Every structure is written in structure tokens, then in C-alpha cells.
Short mmCIF file of C-alpha atoms in Angstrom, two decimals:
data_model
loop_
_atom_site.label_atom_id
_atom_site.label_comp_id
_atom_site.label_asym_id
_atom_site.label_seq_id
_atom_site.Cartn_x
_atom_site.Cartn_y
_atom_site.Cartn_z
CA UNK D 1 54.33 20.16 54.48
CA UNK D 2 55.03 17.13 56.65
CA UNK D 3 54.10 13.90 54.92
CA UNK D 4 50.84 12.15 55.80
CA UNK D 5 50.25 8.57 56.94
CA UNK D 6 47.07 6.79 55.84
CA UNK D 7 46.69 3.27 57.31
CA UNK D 8 44.78 1.05 54.89
CA UNK D 9 41.83 -0.54 56.65
CA UNK D 10 41.83 -3.41 54.15
CA UNK D 11 44.47 -4.93 56.45
CA UNK D 12 42.49 -4.30 59.65
CA UNK D 13 40.84 -6.96 61.82
CA UNK D 14 37.23 -7.11 60.63
CA UNK D 15 36.20 -9.21 63.60
CA UNK D 16 36.94 -6.17 65.75
CA UNK D 17 37.03 -3.18 63.43
CA UNK D 18 36.30 -0.63 66.15
CA UNK D 19 39.41 -1.70 68.07
CA UNK D 20 41.63 -1.03 65.06
CA UNK D 21 39.85 2.26 64.30
CA UNK D 22 40.31 3.36 67.92
CA UNK D 23 44.02 2.54 67.59
CA UNK D 24 44.37 4.70 64.47
CA UNK D 25 42.30 7.46 66.09
CA UNK D 26 44.77 7.54 68.98
CA UNK D 27 47.85 7.38 66.76
CA UNK D 28 49.74 10.00 64.76
CA UNK D 29 48.15 8.79 61.52
CA UNK D 30 46.44 11.46 59.42
CA UNK D 31 43.80 9.61 57.38
CA UNK D 32 42.06 6.27 57.07
CA UNK D 33 42.61 4.78 53.60
CA UNK D 34 39.56 2.82 52.44
CA UNK D 35 39.85 0.60 49.35
CA UNK D 36 36.51 0.06 47.62
CA UNK D 37 36.70 -2.90 45.19
CA UNK D 38 33.95 -4.23 42.94
CA UNK D 39 35.35 -7.53 41.67
CA UNK D 40 35.35 -6.14 38.13
CA UNK D 41 37.98 -3.40 37.94
CA UNK D 42 40.12 -5.45 40.33
CA UNK D 43 39.90 -9.18 41.19
CA UNK D 44 38.57 -8.64 44.72
CA UNK D 45 35.47 -7.33 46.49
CA UNK D 46 35.66 -5.22 49.64
CA UNK D 47 33.34 -2.49 50.98
CA UNK D 48 30.15 -0.78 49.91
CA UNK D 49 28.57 2.50 50.96
CA UNK D 50 27.01 1.11 54.14
CA UNK D 51 30.36 -0.10 55.48
CA UNK D 52 31.98 3.25 54.64
CA UNK D 53 29.17 5.00 56.51
CA UNK D 54 29.81 2.76 59.54
CA UNK D 55 33.53 3.55 59.32
CA UNK D 56 32.76 7.27 59.23
CA UNK D 57 30.85 6.88 62.48
CA UNK D 58 33.89 5.54 64.33
CA UNK D 59 36.65 7.46 62.54
CA UNK D 60 38.02 10.64 64.07
CA UNK D 61 40.23 11.33 61.05
CA UNK D 62 39.31 11.89 57.38
CA UNK D 63 38.33 8.97 55.17
CA UNK D 64 40.51 8.66 52.06
CA UNK D 65 38.25 6.54 49.85
CA UNK D 66 39.93 4.85 46.88
CA UNK D 67 37.39 3.66 44.31
CA UNK D 68 38.82 0.64 42.49
CA UNK D 69 35.62 0.22 40.51
CA UNK D 70 34.23 0.52 37.00
CA UNK D 71 31.88 3.42 36.24
CA UNK D 72 32.81 5.33 39.42
CA UNK D 73 30.73 8.37 38.39
CA UNK D 74 27.56 6.45 39.27
CA UNK D 75 28.60 6.15 42.90
CA UNK D 76 30.50 9.35 43.72
CA UNK D 77 27.58 11.07 45.42
CA UNK D 78 26.72 7.93 47.40
CA UNK D 79 30.25 7.56 48.74
CA UNK D 80 30.49 11.26 49.49
CA UNK D 81 27.22 11.03 51.43
CA UNK D 82 28.57 7.97 53.23
CA UNK D 83 31.43 10.08 54.57
CA UNK D 84 34.30 10.15 52.07
CA UNK D 85 36.51 13.21 52.57
CA UNK D 86 38.85 12.31 49.70
CA UNK D 87 37.49 10.49 46.64
CA UNK D 88 40.01 8.88 44.31
CA UNK D 89 39.04 7.39 40.96
CA UNK D 90 41.23 5.46 38.54
CA UNK D 91 42.50 7.01 35.33
CA UNK D 92 41.90 3.63 33.67
CA UNK D 93 38.22 3.58 34.71
CA UNK D 94 37.20 7.11 33.65
CA UNK D 95 36.23 8.01 30.09
CA UNK D 96 35.76 11.68 31.01
CA UNK D 97 38.29 12.13 33.80
CA UNK D 98 38.32 15.94 33.78
CA UNK D 99 34.54 15.98 34.27
CA UNK D 100 34.73 13.33 36.99
CA UNK D 101 37.32 15.25 39.01
CA UNK D 102 35.24 18.40 38.68
CA UNK D 103 32.17 16.59 39.96
CA UNK D 104 34.05 15.29 43.01
CA UNK D 105 34.98 18.89 43.84
CA UNK D 106 31.37 19.98 43.39
CA UNK D 107 30.41 17.37 45.97
CA UNK D 108 32.78 19.03 48.43
CA UNK D 109 35.42 16.29 48.59
CA UNK D 110 39.09 16.35 47.68
CA UNK D 111 39.56 14.91 44.18
CA UNK D 112 42.13 12.20 43.60
CA UNK D 113 43.17 10.21 40.54
CA UNK D 114 44.97 6.87 40.75
CA UNK D 115 47.18 5.19 38.15
CA UNK D 116 48.02 1.49 37.92
CA UNK D 117 51.65 0.31 37.69
CA UNK D 118 51.56 0.10 33.87
CA UNK D 119 50.12 3.62 33.39
CA UNK D 120 52.62 6.46 32.75
CA UNK D 121 52.11 9.53 34.95
CA UNK D 122 52.58 11.67 31.84
CA UNK D 123 49.02 10.73 30.82
CA UNK D 124 47.79 12.96 33.67
CA UNK D 125 49.29 16.15 32.21
CA UNK D 126 45.93 17.55 31.12
CA UNK D 127 44.18 17.00 34.47
CA UNK D 128 46.88 17.78 37.01
CA UNK D 129 45.37 21.18 37.76
CA UNK D 130 42.08 19.46 38.62
CA UNK D 131 43.56 16.88 40.96
CA UNK D 132 44.12 17.51 44.66
CA UNK D 133 46.03 14.24 44.78
CA UNK D 134 47.55 11.60 42.50
CA UNK D 135 47.68 8.07 43.90
CA UNK D 136 50.45 6.02 42.30
CA UNK D 137 49.79 2.32 42.70
CA UNK D 138 53.03 0.63 43.69
CA UNK D 139 51.50 -2.85 43.47
CA UNK D 140 48.89 -4.28 41.10
CA UNK D 141 45.63 -3.33 42.81
CA UNK D 142 43.27 -5.83 44.35
CA UNK D 143 45.01 -7.46 47.29
CA UNK D 144 47.01 -6.35 50.33
CA UNK D 145 50.41 -7.61 51.38
CA UNK D 146 52.10 -7.37 47.96
CA UNK D 147 55.70 -6.36 47.30
CA UNK D 148 56.52 -2.79 46.32
CA UNK D 149 57.31 -2.28 42.61
CA UNK D 150 60.52 -0.22 42.62
CA UNK D 151 59.92 1.31 39.19
CA UNK D 152 57.41 3.42 41.16
CA UNK D 153 60.28 5.60 42.43
CA UNK D 154 60.96 6.85 38.91
CA UNK D 155 57.25 7.61 38.43
CA UNK D 156 57.20 9.62 41.66
CA UNK D 157 60.18 11.71 40.58
CA UNK D 158 58.71 12.40 37.14
CA UNK D 159 55.35 13.39 38.56
CA UNK D 160 56.95 15.59 41.23
CA UNK D 161 58.85 17.48 38.53
CA UNK D 162 55.61 18.19 36.68
CA UNK D 163 53.82 19.36 39.82
CA UNK D 164 56.73 21.61 40.81
CA UNK D 165 57.08 23.08 37.31
CA UNK D 166 53.43 24.16 37.39
CA UNK D 167 53.59 25.39 40.99
CA UNK D 168 50.71 23.11 41.99
CA UNK D 169 49.78 21.83 45.44
CA UNK D 170 48.83 18.36 44.18
CA UNK D 171 49.76 15.64 46.68
CA UNK D 172 51.44 12.40 45.62
CA UNK D 173 50.12 9.33 47.44
CA UNK D 174 51.82 5.93 47.26
CA UNK D 175 49.68 2.84 47.76
CA UNK D 176 51.04 -0.69 47.98
CA UNK D 177 53.93 -2.43 49.68
CA UNK D 178 54.88 0.60 51.79
CA UNK D 179 56.66 -0.02 55.09
CA UNK D 180 59.58 1.02 57.24
CA UNK D 181 61.96 -0.76 54.85
CA UNK D 182 61.26 1.63 51.94
CA UNK D 183 59.32 4.65 53.27
CA UNK D 184 62.34 6.94 53.46
CA UNK D 185 63.30 6.22 49.84
CA UNK D 186 59.71 6.82 48.72
CA UNK D 187 59.53 10.14 50.54
CA UNK D 188 62.88 11.29 49.15
CA UNK D 189 61.56 10.61 45.64
CA UNK D 190 58.79 13.14 46.31
CA UNK D 191 55.82 11.38 47.92
CA UNK D 192 53.51 13.26 50.30
CA UNK D 193 51.12 10.54 51.52
CA UNK D 194 52.04 6.98 52.50
CA UNK D 195 49.34 4.32 52.49
CA UNK D 196 50.41 1.51 54.80
CA UNK D 197 48.27 -1.56 55.40
CA UNK D 198 49.91 -4.80 56.43
CA UNK D 199 53.02 -2.99 57.66
CA UNK D 200 50.85 -1.20 60.25
CA UNK D 201 48.05 -3.58 61.19
CA UNK D 202 50.17 -6.73 61.15
CA UNK D 203 53.01 -5.21 63.19
CA UNK D 204 53.57 -6.06 66.85
CA UNK D 205 53.06 -2.41 67.84
CA UNK D 206 50.96 -0.58 65.22
CA UNK D 207 51.04 2.78 67.02
CA UNK D 208 54.83 2.67 67.19
CA UNK D 209 55.02 1.73 63.51
CA UNK D 210 52.82 4.70 62.61
CA UNK D 211 55.02 6.96 64.76
CA UNK D 212 58.14 5.73 63.01
CA UNK D 213 56.61 6.21 59.56
CA UNK D 214 55.44 9.70 60.54
CA UNK D 215 58.81 10.72 61.97
CA UNK D 216 60.94 9.75 58.99
CA UNK D 217 62.95 12.77 57.88
CA UNK D 218 62.62 14.67 61.15
#
């Protein structure tokens, strides 16, 4: 499968969100990545259900909604109803992760689980079969524009080995500090989905940047 590109709308221009959404709609990007932050699980606040619903109305590609929040189970149905196509919860925020992933699937969304930089991917061994995607945070979550943590490459390789050994179709998504300077190395390590925020929306030609990210390895 060709890798996917998911521009992170946290880096978009909120004074003219439709313009940036139209740009992504017209590009070779595959998903919109939407970071939902509550100011408790991470030290920042971003979008609620109403904003996600508005985004769904102008997006022509799936919404990859990343819940960086405490007690995500309380809000899964709301975000699914708002238009989330992929729902990712954090390992660190879920007491009953297996149940949570199962509930996301019952809601009809793809189920993702994210791990922070300090969390070993080996802790996901007992839920890998339930996860459609694992999001490895390659920065400490909360703010855009951070530098990529290179220890992430080792985590990608270790997780890829586990997925391959079990013959699973689980995707590996990398979120944080991804750009043209490191995308090829990340993909070679085994990643399937690249989340790119500042490197896309702050570039001089975002559509060209998306094309270049998409065409790596061709």
C-alpha cells in the first residue's frame, strides 16, 4: 500500500479555514488530521465537536480525529456523529483500552491508539489485533512546530516487526515534526501514514509539498 499523507489542521490558517481545506481537498493528501486537545491531557486546547462538524462539512477527504483528552470514552459517539472517520485515543488515557477500541469499531469508525514518546510500543501487544492504526507521537503532544524525536525510528521498526509477525493490517501513523527532511527515513523504518502540519501549511507551496511527501519512494 502506498503511504498516506494527513495534513494536520492545527497548523492551518483559522482566519480562513475554508481556503486551507479547499487546498487540501485539491491536493494529493489522503486525510485531514484533526487534533482535539482538552487542556488536561495535554497543555493546550483546540477543537470541540462543533468545529469538527464544521470541518466535516468542508472536507472532501476523511477526518482522522486524534483525541488528546482524558476520559475519551465519554465523547467517542459525539465525535463520530460530528464526522470522525478515524478515532484515535491515547494508551495513556484509557483504563480499558481493549473495550474502548471495540466501541470505536461499533460506532463504525476506524480505531486508532496513540502512544506518547515515553511509552514503549510493546505495551500495545495485547490490543494490536483491535487497532486499525497505531499513532506514534514523535514529539511531546500539545503544540505544533516541534522537532522530531529520532528515537521514534526505533519504535517504528519494533512495532512494524510485531505487526508483520502477526500478519496484521494495522497502519503505523507518525505525528510530530514530520517534513521533507525526514519523511523518507520515517517511511523506510515502516511508517504508513505521515501527519504533517507546519511543514505543509507554512510552506511556500503547500500543494507541492504534499506532492513531494506523497511521491517519496516512487
